[in-house]
Amino acid sequence: MGDSLPAPSAFRILVADDEPHIRRVLSTLLSKAGYVVDEAPDGTAALELWRSQPRYDAALIDLMMPGATGIEILQEIRKDEHGIHTPVIILTAKGHDSDRDAAFSAGADDFMTKPFSPKKLVARLQQVLHDR
């Protein structure tokens, strides 16, 4: 049992998506799973939250948002000392190979296309948190 994770409530997750419905679904899903969730409605707000919080344990970031794209946010997260190891899952309605390649090249831990299975999303989040 040495590799078991702390309770989800010990984890703070940043959710950044410019679609209010998606943010609400993610926030509700993750809160019900026991995580503490902060929401950002665009890339600028996501970067402000990232910089203002002492630490996030993971981030779910939409690829295309106003203010800053998911790739730009990911690049900023990776420049931060804590962010180097923070699991980041990129979410997108675009499932092109070039988008996937760009996300992984920028340091994404996972890449999911919308619509996504809520169970799969929580499972992938648990996996990247476990692997970090």
Tab-separated table of C-alpha atoms in Angstrom:
chain	number	residue	atom	x	y	z
A	1	MET	CA	0.000	0.000	0.000
A	2	GLY	CA	3.009	2.295	-0.155
A	3	ASP	CA	1.967	3.713	-3.499
A	4	SER	CA	-1.617	4.590	-2.557
A	5	LEU	CA	-2.752	8.169	-3.069
A	6	PRO	CA	-3.986	10.528	-0.374
A	7	ALA	CA	-7.739	11.179	-0.293
A	8	PRO	CA	-8.880	13.233	-3.303
A	9	SER	CA	-9.716	16.164	-1.001
A	10	ALA	CA	-5.986	16.536	-0.496
A	11	PHE	CA	-5.700	17.433	-4.196
A	12	ARG	CA	-6.414	20.893	-5.680
A	13	ILE	CA	-7.271	20.832	-9.398
A	14	LEU	CA	-7.264	23.768	-11.827
A	15	VAL	CA	-10.002	23.492	-14.468
A	16	ALA	CA	-9.686	25.927	-17.385
A	17	ASP	CA	-12.311	25.947	-20.127
A	18	ASP	CA	-14.124	28.823	-21.836
A	19	GLU	CA	-17.335	26.799	-22.161
A	20	PRO	CA	-19.410	27.351	-18.971
A	21	HIS	CA	-21.227	24.022	-19.397
A	22	ILE	CA	-17.967	22.052	-19.630
A	23	ARG	CA	-16.524	23.886	-16.596
A	24	ARG	CA	-19.670	23.127	-14.595
A	25	VAL	CA	-19.630	19.457	-15.592
A	26	LEU	CA	-15.920	19.092	-14.743
A	27	SER	CA	-16.242	20.972	-11.467
A	28	THR	CA	-19.267	18.930	-10.371
A	29	LEU	CA	-17.682	15.650	-11.454
A	30	LEU	CA	-14.388	16.334	-9.677
A	31	SER	CA	-16.030	17.782	-6.561
A	32	LYS	CA	-18.235	14.683	-6.258
A	33	ALA	CA	-15.062	12.581	-6.586
A	34	GLY	CA	-13.679	14.518	-3.609
A	35	TYR	CA	-11.256	16.953	-5.284
A	36	VAL	CA	-10.968	20.670	-4.527
A	37	VAL	CA	-11.593	22.518	-7.815
A	38	ASP	CA	-10.794	26.052	-8.987
A	39	GLU	CA	-12.339	27.170	-12.287
A	40	ALA	CA	-10.964	29.556	-14.911
A	41	PRO	CA	-13.195	30.803	-17.777
A	42	ASP	CA	-10.301	31.666	-20.106
A	43	GLY	CA	-6.562	31.411	-20.540
A	44	THR	CA	-5.786	34.703	-18.802
A	45	ALA	CA	-7.769	33.713	-15.701
A	46	ALA	CA	-6.111	30.277	-15.702
A	47	LEU	CA	-2.647	31.852	-15.649
A	48	GLU	CA	-3.710	34.269	-12.885
A	49	LEU	CA	-5.040	31.389	-10.774
A	50	TRP	CA	-1.906	29.341	-11.415
A	51	ARG	CA	0.311	32.217	-10.275
A	52	SER	CA	-1.838	33.180	-7.268
A	53	GLN	CA	-2.305	29.726	-5.734
A	54	PRO	CA	0.420	28.224	-3.619
A	55	ARG	CA	0.156	24.991	-5.562
A	56	TYR	CA	-2.075	22.912	-7.812
A	57	ASP	CA	-1.786	19.156	-7.878
A	58	ALA	CA	-3.111	18.846	-11.435
A	59	ALA	CA	-4.724	20.869	-14.209
A	60	LEU	CA	-7.373	20.139	-16.829
A	61	ILE	CA	-6.971	22.693	-19.602
A	62	ASP	CA	-8.980	23.300	-22.756
A	63	LEU	CA	-6.824	23.609	-25.863
A	64	MET	CA	-8.597	26.581	-27.457
A	65	MET	CA	-9.497	29.502	-25.172
A	66	PRO	CA	-9.383	33.270	-25.386
A	67	GLY	CA	-6.581	35.052	-23.527
A	68	ALA	CA	-4.101	32.183	-23.756
A	69	THR	CA	-4.356	28.804	-25.442
A	70	GLY	CA	-4.034	25.549	-23.552
A	71	ILE	CA	-0.557	25.097	-25.047
A	72	GLU	CA	0.516	28.573	-23.866
A	73	ILE	CA	-0.804	27.862	-20.359
A	74	LEU	CA	0.960	24.500	-20.330
A	75	GLN	CA	4.228	26.136	-21.390
A	76	GLU	CA	3.910	28.663	-18.537
A	77	ILE	CA	3.133	25.890	-16.036
A	78	ARG	CA	6.217	23.958	-17.151
A	79	LYS	CA	8.427	27.052	-16.626
A	80	ASP	CA	7.387	27.181	-12.948
A	81	GLU	CA	9.434	25.157	-10.454
A	82	HIS	CA	6.362	23.372	-9.081
A	83	GLY	CA	4.745	23.117	-12.496
A	84	ILE	CA	7.526	20.992	-13.943
A	85	HIS	CA	5.984	17.940	-12.267
A	86	THR	CA	2.305	18.975	-12.116
A	87	PRO	CA	0.133	16.601	-14.147
A	88	VAL	CA	-1.690	18.415	-16.961
A	89	ILE	CA	-4.451	16.924	-19.078
A	90	ILE	CA	-5.337	18.830	-22.243
A	91	LEU	CA	-9.013	18.726	-23.249
A	92	THR	CA	-10.175	19.594	-26.749
A	93	ALA	CA	-12.985	19.288	-29.237
A	94	LYS	CA	-10.248	19.030	-31.888
A	95	GLY	CA	-8.747	15.585	-32.001
A	96	HIS	CA	-6.225	16.184	-34.765
A	97	ASP	CA	-2.875	14.433	-34.550
A	98	SER	CA	-1.118	17.810	-34.850
A	99	ASP	CA	-2.963	19.091	-31.744
A	100	ARG	CA	-2.102	15.932	-29.822
A	101	ASP	CA	1.544	16.176	-30.924
A	102	ALA	CA	1.726	19.865	-29.931
A	103	ALA	CA	0.238	19.111	-26.505
A	104	PHE	CA	2.645	16.270	-25.773
A	105	SER	CA	5.597	18.272	-27.133
A	106	ALA	CA	4.710	21.085	-24.716
A	107	GLY	CA	4.693	18.621	-21.813
A	108	ALA	CA	1.091	17.411	-21.457
A	109	ASP	CA	0.617	14.250	-19.415
A	110	ASP	CA	-2.545	13.263	-21.239
A	111	PHE	CA	-4.862	14.443	-24.019
A	112	MET	CA	-8.618	13.838	-24.164
A	113	THR	CA	-11.123	14.789	-26.837
A	114	LYS	CA	-14.589	16.136	-26.079
A	115	PRO	CA	-17.052	14.684	-25.543
A	116	PHE	CA	-15.335	12.544	-22.938
A	117	SER	CA	-16.518	9.858	-20.576
A	118	PRO	CA	-16.707	11.253	-17.013
A	119	LYS	CA	-15.517	7.901	-15.622
A	120	LYS	CA	-12.549	7.873	-18.019
A	121	LEU	CA	-11.621	11.446	-17.141
A	122	VAL	CA	-11.581	10.720	-13.401
A	123	ALA	CA	-9.624	7.497	-14.035
A	124	ARG	CA	-7.037	9.349	-16.143
A	125	LEU	CA	-6.743	12.107	-13.540
A	126	GLN	CA	-6.191	9.508	-10.820
A	127	GLN	CA	-3.581	7.817	-13.016
A	128	VAL	CA	-1.565	10.976	-13.739
A	129	LEU	CA	-1.694	11.943	-10.061
A	130	HIS	CA	-0.478	8.458	-9.149
A	131	ASP	CA	2.345	8.563	-11.729
A	132	ARG	CA	3.771	11.942	-10.794
